Tab-separated table of C-alpha atoms and ligand atoms in Angstrom:
chain	number	residue	atom	x	y	z
X	1059	MET	CA	39.013	129.498	95.463
X	1060	ASN	CA	39.132	126.385	97.643
X	1061	PRO	CA	36.333	124.185	97.085
X	1062	PRO	CA	33.397	125.142	99.357
X	1063	VAL	CA	33.083	122.147	101.421
X	1064	LEU	CA	35.707	120.468	103.295
X	1065	ARG	CA	35.888	116.775	102.565
X	1066	ASP	CA	39.801	115.867	103.178
X	1067	VAL	CA	41.024	113.858	105.831
X	1068	PHE	CA	43.957	114.991	107.489
X	1069	PRO	CA	46.368	112.782	109.083
X	1070	SER	CA	46.192	114.363	112.522
X	1071	ALA	CA	44.192	117.212	114.423
X	1072	ALA	CA	46.758	119.930	114.378
X	1073	ALA	CA	47.005	118.988	110.303
X	1074	GLY	CA	43.345	119.793	110.380
X	1075	LEU	CA	43.102	122.795	112.419
X	1076	LYS	CA	45.459	124.428	109.910
X	1077	SER	CA	42.778	123.815	107.164
X	1078	ALA	CA	41.555	126.780	105.633
X	1079	VAL	CA	38.863	127.935	103.306
X	1080	THR	CA	39.496	130.590	101.127
X	1081	LEU	CA	37.413	133.389	101.894
X	1082	ASN	CA	35.555	135.700	99.057
X	1083	ASN	CA	38.282	138.391	99.291
X	1084	GLY	CA	41.087	135.937	98.748
X	1085	GLY	CA	42.135	136.076	102.294
X	1086	LYS	CA	42.142	132.195	104.356
X	1087	MET	CA	39.965	131.456	107.243
X	1088	PRO	CA	40.816	128.142	109.314
X	1089	TRP	CA	37.282	125.852	109.022
X	1090	LEU	CA	37.765	125.205	112.707
X	1091	GLY	CA	38.369	127.836	115.811
X	1092	LEU	CA	37.490	128.256	119.502
X	1093	GLY	CA	34.404	130.646	121.000
X	1094	VAL	CA	35.158	131.926	123.996
X	1095	PHE	CA	31.233	133.712	124.492
X	1096	GLN	CA	30.591	132.800	128.106
X	1097	VAL	CA	33.960	132.519	129.694
X	1098	ASP	CA	34.337	134.149	132.264
X	1099	GLY	CA	37.177	136.505	132.620
X	1100	ASP	CA	40.126	137.147	130.941
X	1101	ALA	CA	42.039	135.121	133.341
X	1102	ALA	CA	40.161	131.620	131.928
X	1103	THR	CA	39.283	132.971	128.353
X	1104	ALA	CA	43.495	133.346	128.536
X	1105	THR	CA	43.586	129.870	129.551
X	1106	ALA	CA	41.212	128.041	127.160
X	1107	VAL	CA	43.023	130.079	124.301
X	1108	ARG	CA	46.901	128.996	125.351
X	1109	HIS	CA	45.105	125.762	125.418
X	1110	ALA	CA	43.489	125.848	122.334
X	1111	LEU	CA	46.782	127.185	120.740
X	1112	ARG	CA	48.972	124.340	121.987
X	1113	LEU	CA	46.805	121.667	120.389
X	1114	GLY	CA	46.743	123.561	116.981
X	1115	TYR	CA	43.721	125.738	117.126
X	1116	ARG	CA	44.472	128.842	115.450
X	1117	SER	CA	41.413	130.874	114.966
X	1118	ILE	CA	39.726	132.451	117.773
X	1119	ASP	CA	36.072	133.916	118.121
X	1120	THR	CA	35.807	136.961	120.501
X	1121	ALA	CA	33.235	139.957	120.866
X	1122	ALA	CA	33.618	143.175	123.054
X	1123	LEU	CA	30.336	141.840	124.380
X	1124	TYR	CA	31.862	139.193	125.729
X	1125	ARG	CA	34.554	141.019	127.889
X	1126	ASN	CA	37.083	138.580	127.239
X	1127	GLU	CA	39.089	140.396	124.862
X	1128	SER	CA	42.452	141.211	126.863
X	1129	GLY	CA	42.277	137.429	127.684
X	1130	VAL	CA	42.070	136.327	123.849
X	1131	GLY	CA	44.863	138.964	123.435
X	1132	GLU	CA	47.378	137.867	125.999
X	1133	ALA	CA	47.000	134.598	124.922
X	1134	VAL	CA	47.292	134.817	121.423
X	1135	ARG	CA	50.481	137.948	121.696
X	1136	THR	CA	52.341	134.993	124.529
X	1137	SER	CA	51.562	132.176	122.167
X	1138	GLY	CA	55.208	132.330	120.391
X	1139	LEU	CA	53.252	131.937	117.306
X	1140	PRO	CA	53.572	134.438	114.213
X	1141	ARG	CA	50.687	137.074	113.868
X	1142	SER	CA	49.970	135.998	110.357
X	1143	GLU	CA	49.392	132.155	111.261
X	1144	LEU	CA	46.405	133.203	113.655
X	1145	PHE	CA	43.049	134.599	112.840
X	1146	VAL	CA	41.182	136.576	115.401
X	1147	THR	CA	37.377	137.468	115.046
X	1148	THR	CA	35.952	140.014	117.097
X	1149	LYS	CA	32.367	141.929	116.740
X	1150	VAL	CA	30.704	145.436	117.498
X	1151	TRP	CA	28.481	145.551	119.986
X	1152	ASN	CA	24.450	146.591	119.306
X	1153	ASP	CA	25.157	149.648	121.080
X	1154	ASP	CA	28.277	151.180	119.454
X	1155	ILE	CA	26.524	149.947	115.877
X	1156	ARG	CA	23.093	152.175	117.142
X	1157	ALA	CA	25.185	155.437	118.198
X	1158	ASN	CA	27.626	155.142	115.035
X	1159	ARG	CA	30.986	154.598	117.066
X	1160	ILE	CA	31.937	151.668	115.095
X	1161	GLU	CA	35.046	152.863	114.395
X	1162	ALA	CA	36.057	153.442	118.139
X	1163	ALA	CA	34.260	150.187	119.282
X	1164	LEU	CA	37.104	148.909	116.754
X	1165	VAL	CA	40.211	151.188	118.366
X	1166	GLN	CA	38.803	149.599	122.127
X	1167	SER	CA	38.971	146.196	120.558
X	1168	LEU	CA	42.355	146.639	119.173
X	1169	LYS	CA	44.005	148.359	122.439
X	1170	LEU	CA	41.971	145.412	124.806
X	1171	LEU	CA	43.458	142.494	122.378
X	1172	GLY	CA	46.910	144.366	121.700
X	1173	LEU	CA	46.993	143.946	118.479
X	1174	ASP	CA	47.295	146.174	115.256
X	1175	TYR	CA	44.643	144.124	113.401
X	1176	VAL	CA	41.953	141.627	113.813
X	1177	ASP	CA	41.561	139.184	110.284
X	1178	LEU	CA	37.686	139.424	110.749
X	1179	TYR	CA	35.396	142.188	112.148
X	1180	LEU	CA	31.107	141.480	112.295
X	1181	LEU	CA	28.250	143.473	112.956
X	1182	HIS	CA	27.011	141.297	116.249
X	1183	TRP	CA	23.310	141.822	114.842
X	1184	PRO	CA	21.493	143.572	112.324
X	1185	ILE	CA	20.263	146.711	113.909
X	1186	ARG	CA	17.053	147.863	112.145
X	1187	GLY	CA	17.755	150.859	109.785
X	1188	GLN	CA	21.318	151.121	110.390
X	1189	THR	CA	22.443	148.895	108.055
X	1190	GLU	CA	23.496	151.196	105.027
X	1191	ASN	CA	25.737	153.516	107.356
X	1192	ALA	CA	27.192	150.754	109.239
X	1193	TRP	CA	28.207	148.937	106.250
X	1194	ARG	CA	30.196	151.817	105.071
X	1195	VAL	CA	32.154	152.565	107.835
X	1196	MET	CA	32.929	148.646	108.016
X	1197	GLU	CA	34.155	149.401	104.378
X	1198	GLN	CA	36.232	152.144	105.177
X	1199	LEU	CA	37.981	150.103	108.120
X	1200	TYR	CA	38.501	147.140	105.778
X	1201	ARG	CA	40.300	149.232	102.918
X	1202	ASP	CA	42.155	151.095	105.862
X	1203	GLY	CA	43.656	147.597	106.324
X	1204	ARG	CA	42.736	147.714	110.425
X	1205	VAL	CA	40.506	144.028	109.670
X	1206	ARG	CA	41.701	142.241	107.449
X	1207	ALA	CA	38.280	141.183	106.585
X	1208	ILE	CA	34.809	142.335	107.077
X	1209	GLY	CA	31.350	140.592	107.846
X	1210	VAL	CA	27.663	140.012	110.064
X	1211	SER	CA	26.140	138.145	112.048
X	1212	ASN	CA	22.816	136.822	112.989
X	1213	TYR	CA	21.634	138.336	109.253
X	1214	LEU	CA	18.549	136.598	107.764
X	1215	VAL	CA	17.916	137.048	104.128
X	1216	PRO	CA	16.207	140.297	104.176
X	1217	GLN	CA	18.627	141.692	105.998
X	1218	LEU	CA	21.286	140.478	103.830
X	1219	GLU	CA	19.423	141.600	100.694
X	1220	GLU	CA	19.096	144.920	102.144
X	1221	LEU	CA	22.580	145.410	102.882
X	1222	LEU	CA	23.895	144.261	99.411
X	1223	VAL	CA	21.927	146.644	97.439
X	1224	HIS	CA	24.917	149.598	98.852
X	1225	ALA	CA	27.087	147.450	99.890
X	1226	GLU	CA	30.827	147.995	97.646
X	1227	VAL	CA	32.191	145.008	99.994
X	1228	VAL	CA	30.234	141.891	100.294
X	1229	PRO	CA	30.716	140.704	103.484
X	1230	ALA	CA	32.682	137.816	103.762
X	1231	VAL	CA	31.233	136.076	106.471
X	1232	ASN	CA	27.655	135.585	108.454
X	1233	GLN	CA	28.165	133.876	111.446
X	1234	ILE	CA	24.432	132.498	112.256
X	1235	GLU	CA	23.294	129.990	115.136
X	1236	PHE	CA	23.898	127.237	113.168
X	1237	HIS	CA	23.174	123.370	114.255
X	1238	PRO	CA	21.397	120.181	112.990
X	1239	TRP	CA	17.680	121.322	114.971
X	1240	LEU	CA	18.436	125.013	112.934
X	1241	GLN	CA	19.747	124.407	109.608
X	1242	SER	CA	18.406	127.598	107.721
X	1243	LYS	CA	18.854	126.580	104.284
X	1244	PRO	CA	17.143	128.997	102.149
X	1245	LEU	CA	19.382	131.326	104.055
X	1246	HIS	CA	22.990	129.126	103.444
X	1247	ALA	CA	21.678	128.661	100.027
X	1248	PHE	CA	21.449	132.315	99.647
X	1249	CYS	CA	25.079	132.775	101.272
X	1250	ASN	CA	26.524	130.404	98.908
X	1251	ALA	CA	25.170	132.183	96.149
X	1252	HIS	CA	26.796	135.438	96.707
X	1253	GLN	CA	29.973	133.777	98.227
X	1254	ILE	CA	29.369	134.881	101.500
X	1255	ARG	CA	30.739	131.726	104.053
X	1256	LEU	CA	28.536	130.717	106.588
X	1257	GLU	CA	29.788	130.027	110.212
X	1258	ALA	CA	27.707	128.447	112.670
X	1259	TRP	CA	27.780	129.404	116.108
X	1260	ALA	CA	26.145	127.415	118.611
X	1261	PRO	CA	27.128	124.681	116.744
X	1262	LEU	CA	26.465	122.285	119.682
X	1263	MET	CA	23.046	124.155	120.518
X	1264	GLN	CA	25.145	125.333	123.663
X	1265	GLY	CA	25.893	121.647	125.048
X	1266	GLY	CA	21.933	120.767	125.451
X	1267	ASP	CA	19.614	118.112	124.114
X	1268	LEU	CA	20.770	118.113	120.726
X	1269	LEU	CA	24.209	115.842	122.009
X	1270	ARG	CA	21.314	113.399	122.995
X	1271	ASP	CA	19.552	113.110	119.828
X	1272	PRO	CA	19.436	109.684	118.686
X	1273	VAL	CA	20.176	109.589	115.205
X	1274	LEU	CA	23.855	111.717	116.347
X	1275	VAL	CA	23.252	108.992	118.682
X	1276	SER	CA	23.424	106.317	116.614
X	1277	LEU	CA	26.088	108.184	113.819
X	1278	ALA	CA	28.365	108.606	116.731
X	1279	ALA	CA	28.191	105.274	117.731
X	1280	GLN	CA	28.791	104.275	113.727
X	1281	HIS	CA	31.519	106.209	113.723
X	1282	ARG	CA	33.239	105.317	117.023
X	1283	ARG	CA	32.965	109.111	117.844
X	1284	THR	CA	31.497	111.749	119.950
X	1285	VAL	CA	27.934	113.183	118.932
X	1286	ALA	CA	29.776	116.784	119.252
X	1287	GLN	CA	32.671	115.323	116.528
X	1288	ILE	CA	29.972	114.488	114.265
X	1289	ILE	CA	27.835	117.755	114.381
X	1290	LEU	CA	31.162	119.363	114.093
X	1291	ARG	CA	32.423	117.263	111.016
X	1292	TRP	CA	28.844	117.758	109.031
X	1293	ASN	CA	29.271	121.475	109.713
X	1294	VAL	CA	33.193	121.432	107.503
X	1295	GLN	CA	31.242	118.687	104.810
X	1296	LEU	CA	28.846	121.075	104.379
X	1297	GLY	CA	31.067	124.035	104.243
X	1298	VAL	CA	30.423	125.966	107.239
X	1299	VAL	CA	32.764	127.202	109.433
X	1300	THR	CA	32.510	126.436	113.058
X	1301	ILE	CA	33.598	127.792	116.589
X	1302	PRO	CA	32.651	125.579	119.521
X	1303	LYS	CA	33.336	127.126	122.795
X	1304	SER	CA	35.167	124.789	125.703
X	1305	VAL	CA	36.840	125.483	128.607
X	1306	HIS	CA	37.747	122.086	128.991
X	1307	PRO	CA	41.057	121.041	127.867
X	1308	GLU	CA	39.661	117.463	127.068
X	1309	ARG	CA	36.654	118.618	124.915
X	1310	ILE	CA	38.629	121.662	123.323
X	1311	ALA	CA	41.224	118.764	121.782
X	1312	GLU	CA	37.585	116.197	120.937
X	1313	ASN	CA	35.928	119.083	119.100
X	1314	ALA	CA	39.026	119.820	117.314
X	1315	ASP	CA	39.498	116.067	116.743
X	1316	ILE	CA	36.899	116.078	113.421
X	1317	PHE	CA	39.589	115.826	110.816
X	1318	GLY	CA	40.536	112.267	110.719
X	1319	PHE	CA	37.639	111.051	109.493
X	1320	ALA	CA	34.428	111.877	107.449
X	1321	LEU	CA	30.741	111.495	106.679
X	1322	ASP	CA	29.099	109.823	103.768
X	1323	ASP	CA	26.495	110.442	101.727
X	1324	ALA	CA	23.677	108.815	103.724
X	1325	ALA	CA	25.143	110.262	107.003
X	1326	MET	CA	24.681	113.513	105.414
X	1327	ALA	CA	21.157	112.934	104.703
X	1328	ALA	CA	20.165	111.771	107.733
X	1329	ILE	CA	21.370	114.962	110.186
X	1330	ALA	CA	19.790	117.178	107.021
X	1331	ALA	CA	16.745	115.553	107.957
X	1332	LEU	CA	16.835	116.525	111.275
X	1333	ASP	CA	16.439	120.375	110.920
X	1334	ARG	CA	13.631	121.475	112.911
X	1335	GLY	CA	13.841	124.860	112.910
X	1336	GLN	CA	14.457	125.204	116.335
X	1337	ARG	CA	16.162	128.288	117.872
X	1338	LYS	CA	18.157	128.339	121.250
X	1339	GLY	CA	19.081	132.066	120.948
X	1340	PRO	CA	16.965	135.398	120.123
X	1341	ASP	CA	15.629	135.196	116.401
X	1342	PRO	CA	17.104	138.295	114.686
X	1343	LEU	CA	14.155	139.174	113.324
X	1344	ASN	CA	12.784	140.128	116.797
X	1345	PHE	CA	15.329	140.784	119.486
X	1346	ASN	CA	15.365	143.546	122.161
X	1347	PHE	CA	18.873	144.171	122.917
D	2516	NAP	N1	27.213	135.996	116.750
D	2516	NAP	C1	26.649	135.713	117.713
D	2516	NAP	O1	25.615	135.944	118.114
D	2516	NAP	C2	27.069	134.683	118.389
D	2516	NAP	C3	26.131	134.124	119.534
D	2516	NAP	C4	26.591	133.075	120.488
D	2516	NAP	C5	28.318	132.557	120.065
D	2516	NAP	N2	28.687	132.834	119.190
D	2516	NAP	C6	30.304	132.278	119.286
D	2516	NAP	O2	30.005	130.830	118.663
D	2516	NAP	C7	30.633	130.164	119.774
D	2516	NAP	C8	30.456	128.684	120.095
D	2516	NAP	O3	28.913	129.114	120.470
D	2516	NAP	P1	28.358	128.585	122.127
D	2516	NAP	O4	29.416	129.120	122.670
D	2516	NAP	O5	26.719	129.554	122.391
D	2516	NAP	O6	27.806	126.943	121.961
D	2516	NAP	P2	28.329	126.196	121.436
D	2516	NAP	O7	29.802	125.896	121.269
D	2516	NAP	O8	27.270	125.149	120.912
D	2516	NAP	O9	28.503	124.757	122.897
D	2516	NAP	C9	29.626	125.469	124.021
D	2516	NAP	C10	28.719	124.791	125.320
D	2516	NAP	O10	28.861	123.204	124.874
D	2516	NAP	C11	29.737	123.097	126.335
D	2516	NAP	N3	31.102	121.812	125.358
D	2516	NAP	C12	31.743	122.153	124.542
D	2516	NAP	N4	32.093	121.229	123.914
D	2516	NAP	C13	31.630	120.234	124.273
D	2516	NAP	C14	31.277	118.905	124.321
D	2516	NAP	N5	32.493	118.092	123.320
D	2516	NAP	N6	31.039	117.932	124.536
D	2516	NAP	C15	29.952	118.255	125.468
D	2516	NAP	N7	29.241	119.689	125.625
D	2516	NAP	C16	30.774	120.386	125.271
D	2516	NAP	C17	30.208	123.724	126.667
D	2516	NAP	O11	30.873	123.436	127.785
D	2516	NAP	P3	32.331	123.377	128.581
D	2516	NAP	O12	32.224	125.049	128.065
D	2516	NAP	O13	32.010	123.721	129.786
D	2516	NAP	O14	32.962	122.427	127.835
D	2516	NAP	C18	29.320	125.145	126.703
D	2516	NAP	O15	28.431	124.857	127.594
D	2516	NAP	C19	30.563	131.132	121.179
D	2516	NAP	O16	31.421	130.940	121.590
D	2516	NAP	C20	31.319	132.669	120.346
D	2516	NAP	O17	32.703	132.607	120.346
D	2516	NAP	C21	28.207	133.967	119.023
């Protein structure tokens, strides 16, 4: 297995973007990808994804909920890149989990993407009372080869414990809200102990006040980097896969340019001390959608 964290420094963003972590099933997942939540429509999504792929991004994170899988698929299929070099994640939405329509939802996602398989398929949110059934379907899709890895999203420790009681396949990934103000250290430790790779959604806390945190601003000045770059580098040095979203070419480039420098132990400790348990998004133990 790869080391659980990324400490390497690469000569270029494109080289770093190809660096990948080995998941618990032996598959490889790039450390950094492009998220496309709240990208408005397929055309804008295709434009952003095309730009990212040209820069060297190889991983794209979408979901049925985002209603832009067609745009992702179009950009991926017309990129000229071999499918085997790309890592596409999508997620099954809660209504389909509740209605036991996971397989049909995957068929629909693959149709919209225009792909034969996805690299990672995630249960988008933990639906109370559905975990055991839903995971059994996910395991079957994995065994059938229609998804190369399966995982969960927004699962906290009790929900993972419940899933693991019956699981034959351990989730490869848990994608959660994760940034310096929400570090969920016990959950991260639990995932590490079970070889479930943590993946950060809203790594930039969706672009708000976090980017003005004085400690991060000072680290950015010291390293001659932006706050976004400090946060994203901190993610991978902690062993957390990260998928910042942007539709702006200069930010897509900025967010990928994190492989040519490293944070030392003091910088890592300074960021570790920023945790406030503060969420931007819903609480996975109490949501109403
Ligand atoms: N599993 C889940 O439940 C879940 C939930 C939410 C998100 N996600 C996934 O995680 C991805 C990332 O999370 P997110 O989109 O919620 O939030 P995010 O990546 O933390 O932040 C995106 C926001 O930050 C801005 N931004 C991007 N790069 C920037 C930079 N370098 N400097 C300043 N601002 C910057 C973007 O604006 P512009 O686009 O205008 O540049 C956008 O408004 C999503 O796209 C999605 O794929 C998953």
